[in-house]
GROMACS .gro file of C-alpha atoms in nm:
model
  284
    1MET     CA    1   0.000   0.000   0.000
    2PRO     CA    2   0.165   0.327  -0.103
    3GLU     CA    3   0.241   0.589   0.155
    4ARG     CA    4   0.006   0.884   0.112
    5SER     CA    5   0.214   1.135   0.308
    6ARG     CA    6   0.457   1.164   0.596
    7SER     CA    7   0.157   1.178   0.829
    8SER     CA    8  -0.016   0.873   0.684
    9SER     CA    9  -0.064   0.549   0.876
   10ALA     CA   10  -0.134   0.341   0.567
   11HIS     CA   11   0.218   0.208   0.512
   12ILE     CA   12   0.226   0.013   0.838
   13SER     CA   13   0.001  -0.276   0.737
   14PRO     CA   14   0.250  -0.479   0.525
   15SER     CA   15   0.469  -0.550   0.827
   16ALA     CA   16   0.168  -0.694   1.011
   17HIS     CA   17   0.172  -0.991   0.772
   18TYR     CA   18   0.536  -1.066   0.852
   19THR     CA   19   0.488  -1.051   1.228
   20GLY     CA   20   0.170  -1.257   1.200
   21TYR     CA   21   0.375  -1.538   1.051
   22VAL     CA   22   0.645  -1.498   1.317
   23TRP     CA   23   0.387  -1.542   1.596
   24TYR     CA   24   0.263  -1.858   1.426
   25ARG     CA   25   0.615  -1.995   1.382
   26HIS     CA   26   0.673  -1.960   1.755
   27GLN     CA   27   0.343  -2.120   1.854
   28LEU     CA   28   0.179  -1.798   1.970
   29ALA     CA   29  -0.095  -1.803   1.705
   30GLU     CA   30  -0.319  -2.044   1.519
   31SER     CA   31  -0.271  -2.096   1.145
   32ALA     CA   32  -0.569  -1.869   1.075
   33PHE     CA   33  -0.342  -1.571   1.147
   34VAL     CA   34  -0.100  -1.668   0.868
   35THR     CA   35  -0.133  -1.500   0.529
   36ALA     CA   36   0.027  -1.603   0.203
   37PHE     CA   37   0.198  -1.264   0.188
   38GLY     CA   38   0.336  -1.302   0.539
   39ARG     CA   39   0.476  -1.645   0.459
   40PHE     CA   40   0.626  -1.512   0.134
   41VAL     CA   41   0.796  -1.213   0.300
   42HIS     CA   42   0.936  -1.431   0.577
   43LYS     CA   43   1.085  -1.667   0.320
   44LEU     CA   44   1.216  -1.377   0.112
   45LEU     CA   45   1.392  -1.218   0.409
   46TRP     CA   46   1.522  -1.541   0.558
   47PRO     CA   47   1.875  -1.514   0.404
   48LEU     CA   48   1.909  -1.159   0.538
   49THR     CA   49   1.779  -1.240   0.885
   50TRP     CA   50   1.997  -1.552   0.901
   51GLY     CA   51   2.302  -1.351   0.797
   52ALA     CA   52   2.233  -1.081   1.057
   53ARG     CA   53   2.196  -1.345   1.326
   54ALA     CA   54   2.503  -1.549   1.226
   55GLY     CA   55   2.730  -1.257   1.142
   56PHE     CA   56   2.635  -0.991   1.394
   57GLY     CA   57   2.425  -1.161   1.660
   58LEU     CA   58   2.119  -0.955   1.559
   59ASP     CA   59   1.815  -1.179   1.574
   60ILE     CA   60   1.511  -0.998   1.436
   61GLU     CA   61   1.264  -1.264   1.547
   62ALA     CA   62   1.414  -1.262   1.895
   63LEU     CA   63   1.355  -0.886   1.913
   64LEU     CA   64   0.994  -0.934   1.806
   65LEU     CA   65   0.944  -1.208   2.064
   66GLN     CA   66   1.106  -1.002   2.339
   67ARG     CA   67   0.867  -0.712   2.296
   68HIS     CA   68   0.562  -0.935   2.243
   69LEU     CA   69   0.618  -1.158   2.545
   70GLN     CA   70   0.716  -0.868   2.772
   71ILE     CA   71   0.389  -0.692   2.688
   72ASP     CA   72   0.204  -1.021   2.746
   73ALA     CA   73   0.365  -1.053   3.090
   74LEU     CA   74   0.268  -0.697   3.187
   75LEU     CA   75  -0.088  -0.746   3.064
   76THR     CA   76  -0.117  -1.072   3.258
   77GLU     CA   77  -0.004  -0.891   3.573
   78ALA     CA   78  -0.256  -0.611   3.516
   79ILE     CA   79  -0.540  -0.862   3.481
   80GLU     CA   80  -0.447  -1.100   3.761
   81GLN     CA   81  -0.315  -0.847   4.013
   82GLY     CA   82  -0.473  -0.518   3.905
   83GLY     CA   83  -0.823  -0.641   3.832
   84VAL     CA   84  -0.826  -0.511   3.474
   85ARG     CA   85  -1.125  -0.632   3.276
   86GLN     CA   86  -1.104  -0.416   2.962
   87VAL     CA   87  -0.819  -0.396   2.713
   88VAL     CA   88  -0.778  -0.190   2.396
   89GLU     CA   89  -0.513  -0.297   2.144
   90ILE     CA   90  -0.454  -0.027   1.883
   91ALA     CA   91  -0.274  -0.116   1.559
   92CYS     CA   92  -0.364  -0.477   1.633
   93GLY     CA   93  -0.271  -0.602   1.285
   94LEU     CA   94  -0.259  -0.982   1.286
   95SER     CA   95  -0.160  -1.005   1.651
   96PRO     CA   96  -0.305  -1.314   1.822
   97ARG     CA   97  -0.299  -1.149   2.166
   98GLY     CA   98  -0.670  -1.072   2.177
   99ARG     CA   99  -0.759  -1.428   2.086
  100ARG     CA  100  -0.521  -1.577   2.345
  101PHE     CA  101  -0.620  -1.350   2.631
  102CYS     CA  102  -0.996  -1.378   2.571
  103ALA     CA  103  -0.962  -1.757   2.575
  104ARG     CA  104  -0.761  -1.741   2.898
  105TYR     CA  105  -0.972  -1.482   3.084
  106PRO     CA  106  -1.348  -1.517   3.030
  107GLN     CA  107  -1.417  -1.196   3.224
  108LEU     CA  108  -1.213  -0.985   2.981
  109ARG     CA  109  -1.350  -0.738   2.729
  110TYR     CA  110  -1.096  -0.698   2.448
  111LEU     CA  111  -1.129  -0.429   2.185
  112GLU     CA  112  -0.892  -0.450   1.887
  113ALA     CA  113  -0.850  -0.155   1.652
  114ASP     CA  114  -0.662  -0.069   1.334
  115LEU     CA  115  -0.696   0.126   1.012
  116PRO     CA  116  -1.023   0.041   0.831
  117ALA     CA  117  -0.881  -0.210   0.580
  118MET     CA  118  -0.678  -0.402   0.839
  119ALA     CA  119  -0.963  -0.386   1.092
  120ALA     CA  120  -1.202  -0.533   0.835
  121ARG     CA  121  -0.956  -0.813   0.759
  122LYS     CA  122  -0.905  -0.889   1.128
  123ARG     CA  123  -1.278  -0.883   1.195
  124LEU     CA  124  -1.339  -1.126   0.908
  125LEU     CA  125  -1.062  -1.356   1.033
  126LEU     CA  126  -1.190  -1.367   1.391
  127HIS     CA  127  -1.555  -1.395   1.287
  128GLY     CA  128  -1.477  -1.677   1.044
  129GLU     CA  129  -1.316  -1.876   1.326
  130GLY     CA  130  -1.605  -1.806   1.564
  131TRP     CA  131  -1.385  -1.599   1.798
  132LEU     CA  132  -1.579  -1.270   1.793
  133ASP     CA  133  -1.852  -1.204   2.046
  134GLY     CA  134  -1.982  -0.924   2.264
  135ARG     CA  135  -1.662  -0.907   2.468
  136HIS     CA  136  -1.412  -0.941   2.181
  137GLN     CA  137  -1.460  -0.685   1.906
  138VAL     CA  138  -1.269  -0.508   1.629
  139ARG     CA  139  -1.308  -0.139   1.541
  140ALA     CA  140  -1.154   0.102   1.291
  141VAL     CA  141  -0.925   0.376   1.423
  142ASP     CA  142  -0.669   0.619   1.286
  143ILE     CA  143  -0.435   0.740   1.559
  144LEU     CA  144  -0.368   1.060   1.366
  145ALA     CA  145  -0.735   1.156   1.331
  146GLU     CA  146  -0.850   1.437   1.556
  147ARG     CA  147  -1.208   1.442   1.425
  148GLY     CA  148  -1.459   1.191   1.295
  149ASN     CA  149  -1.562   0.841   1.392
  150GLN     CA  150  -1.208   0.699   1.365
  151ARG     CA  151  -1.059   0.927   1.632
  152LEU     CA  152  -0.948   0.796   1.971
  153GLY     CA  153  -1.244   0.947   2.152
  154ALA     CA  154  -1.485   0.745   1.940
  155LEU     CA  155  -1.290   0.426   2.008
  156PHE     CA  156  -1.310   0.475   2.385
  157ALA     CA  157  -1.673   0.590   2.390
  158ASP     CA  158  -1.825   0.251   2.477
  159LEU     CA  159  -1.579   0.153   2.749
  160GLU     CA  160  -1.679   0.145   3.114
  161ARG     CA  161  -1.532   0.465   3.258
  162SER     CA  162  -1.558   0.343   3.617
  163GLU     CA  163  -1.326   0.046   3.548
  164PRO     CA  164  -0.948   0.036   3.494
  165VAL     CA  165  -0.821  -0.009   3.139
  166VAL     CA  166  -0.504  -0.120   2.961
  167VAL     CA  167  -0.416   0.017   2.617
  168ILE     CA  168  -0.157  -0.157   2.399
  169THR     CA  169   0.025  -0.055   2.083
  170GLU     CA  170   0.286  -0.291   1.944
  171GLY     CA  171   0.488  -0.239   1.628
  172LEU     CA  172   0.352   0.113   1.581
  173VAL     CA  173   0.559   0.385   1.745
  174ASN     CA  174   0.873   0.387   1.530
  175TYR     CA  175   0.682   0.428   1.206
  176PHE     CA  176   0.616   0.795   1.288
  177PRO     CA  177   0.826   1.106   1.344
  178LEU     CA  178   0.853   1.189   1.713
  179THR     CA  179   0.631   1.497   1.693
  180LEU     CA  180   0.345   1.294   1.545
  181ILE     CA  181   0.370   1.006   1.789
  182GLU     CA  182   0.395   1.241   2.086
  183GLY     CA  183   0.077   1.408   1.961
  184PHE     CA  184  -0.092   1.067   1.969
  185TRP     CA  185   0.043   0.998   2.317
  186SER     CA  186  -0.088   1.331   2.442
  187ARG     CA  187  -0.438   1.259   2.307
  188LEU     CA  188  -0.420   0.908   2.451
  189ALA     CA  189  -0.314   1.032   2.796
  190ASN     CA  190  -0.604   1.276   2.788
  191GLU     CA  191  -0.850   0.993   2.714
  192LEU     CA  192  -0.699   0.766   2.979
  193GLY     CA  193  -0.733   1.041   3.237
  194GLU     CA  194  -1.109   0.967   3.236
  195PHE     CA  195  -1.052   0.623   3.395
  196PRO     CA  196  -0.982   0.552   3.764
  197ALA     CA  197  -0.666   0.362   3.663
  198ALA     CA  198  -0.512   0.336   3.319
  199THR     CA  199  -0.197   0.175   3.181
  200TYR     CA  200  -0.041   0.214   2.839
  201LEU     CA  201   0.195  -0.059   2.713
  202THR     CA  202   0.409  -0.007   2.407
  203GLU     CA  203   0.758  -0.067   2.271
  204LEU     CA  204   1.012   0.150   2.097
  205TYR     CA  205   1.362   0.126   1.958
  206PRO     CA  206   1.580   0.404   2.103
  207ASP     CA  207   1.865   0.561   1.910
  208LEU     CA  208   2.133   0.365   2.098
  209ARG     CA  209   2.444   0.497   1.924
  210GLU     CA  210   2.673   0.340   2.182
  211HIS     CA  211   2.539  -0.009   2.103
  212PRO     CA  212   2.809  -0.238   1.954
  213ARG     CA  213   2.582  -0.320   1.662
  214TYR     CA  214   2.452   0.031   1.596
  215ARG     CA  215   2.567   0.041   1.231
  216GLN     CA  216   2.396  -0.289   1.157
  217LEU     CA  217   2.085  -0.167   1.340
  218ARG     CA  218   2.073   0.142   1.118
  219TRP     CA  219   2.102  -0.081   0.811
  220GLY     CA  220   1.812  -0.291   0.937
  221VAL     CA  221   1.605   0.019   1.008
  222ASP     CA  222   1.660   0.145   0.654
  223LEU     CA  223   1.555  -0.195   0.520
  224ILE     CA  224   1.232  -0.185   0.722
  225GLY     CA  225   1.161   0.160   0.583
  226ARG     CA  226   1.199   0.039   0.225
  227LEU     CA  227   0.983  -0.269   0.282
  228THR     CA  228   0.703  -0.067   0.438
  229ARG     CA  229   0.737   0.226   0.196
  230GLY     CA  230   0.774   0.462   0.487
  231SER     CA  231   1.035   0.567   0.738
  232TYR     CA  232   1.141   0.414   1.067
  233PRO     CA  233   1.289   0.685   1.289
  234LEU     CA  234   1.455   0.590   1.617
  235HIS     CA  235   1.325   0.795   1.910
  236TYR     CA  236   1.512   0.915   2.218
  237ARG     CA  237   1.870   0.835   2.316
  238ASN     CA  238   1.836   0.682   2.661
  239HIS     CA  239   1.618   0.593   2.959
  240ASP     CA  240   1.591   0.949   3.089
  241GLU     CA  241   1.482   1.088   2.751
  242ILE     CA  242   1.213   0.821   2.723
  243VAL     CA  243   1.074   0.898   3.068
  244ALA     CA  244   1.082   1.273   3.003
  245GLY     CA  245   0.905   1.228   2.669
  246PHE     CA  246   0.617   1.028   2.811
  247ARG     CA  247   0.578   1.263   3.106
  248ARG     CA  248   0.570   1.556   2.868
  249CYS     CA  249   0.274   1.386   2.699
  250GLY     CA  250   0.077   1.354   3.023
  251PHE     CA  251   0.181   1.022   3.177
  252ALA     CA  252   0.259   1.049   3.547
  253GLN     CA  253   0.441   0.719   3.599
  254VAL     CA  254   0.676   0.573   3.340
  255GLN     CA  255   0.868   0.246   3.361
  256VAL     CA  256   1.122   0.154   3.092
  257LEU     CA  257   1.196  -0.218   3.061
  258ASP     CA  258   1.465  -0.402   2.865
  259PRO     CA  259   1.313  -0.743   2.777
  260SER     CA  260   1.656  -0.891   2.707
  261ALA     CA  261   1.735  -0.855   3.078
  262ASP     CA  262   1.431  -1.067   3.161
  263ALA     CA  263   1.475  -1.329   2.889
  264SER     CA  264   1.465  -1.636   3.113
  265ARG     CA  265   1.137  -1.535   3.277
  266LEU     CA  266   0.991  -1.474   2.934
  267GLY     CA  267   1.099  -1.819   2.818
  268LEU     CA  268   1.363  -1.688   2.578
  269ALA     CA  269   1.731  -1.767   2.534
  270PRO     CA  270   1.972  -1.517   2.693
  271SER     CA  271   2.095  -1.244   2.459
  272ARG     CA  272   2.467  -1.214   2.382
  273LEU     CA  273   2.434  -0.838   2.327
  274PRO     CA  274   2.272  -0.548   2.512
  275GLY     CA  275   1.903  -0.516   2.430
  276LEU     CA  276   1.782  -0.299   2.142
  277VAL     CA  277   1.411  -0.280   2.219
  278ARG     CA  278   1.245  -0.118   2.518
  279VAL     CA  279   0.896  -0.186   2.651
  280ILE     CA  280   0.725   0.108   2.818
  281GLN     CA  281   0.464   0.085   3.093
  282ALA     CA  282   0.312   0.430   3.139
  283ARG     CA  283   0.030   0.529   3.373
  284THR     CA  284  -0.177   0.846   3.393
   0.00000   0.00000   0.00000
């Protein structure tokens, strides 16, 4: 799908097919989440990903698993210890998280959202498998919209405002320039301020210039940009900049986690290099 402008969200969707196949490969999703395009792209990129892993110790699938499983662990904690019963996953793509968590927690209301075309595809997928019901739904949203029925306010309109909520975005943040994504975070923090307790879970790739594989990381980032017909800017330089950025957007409490430091608890092999991805847990 061609990029319409620097402020367009449309170029994100192709990567959803690739990650959908990765989740399936690692037994996190049923085969219904696999698309022919996702399987094709994974096969096409396999020589490159193998070379990055063998030559530089950069394992793209390990990075994807780190962020995914760390968010899963934080969501599990919010449900089991924080009493959360409503979850909103924005830019859900072909993520199997909603399916897995609704099956595990029958009390949970799970609202998935994405751009109209991807939302329609996800809705058809879940409906075809008999997984959609009153507590598991899919809606259309555009995180850049400030008016209309695809804005954040419309997405949150039907949630129970007297109950805590968790909002998730995964594989979204680094597709946008910092000014645009901070605008989204500010609108999101404003919406979450209407709930008695609210948590936002996301991941980002900081601009870690001191990392021993920084040059290879930049090469990989440029490749992602070409594949998605967009850009993939790296935001912030360190922990303090991340915390300051989220607080500037209206989040009162910000925790920055390095999933590679928690690999064993997440069921992953230890990393030979410092982590590249950070998972953020921000509360209003």
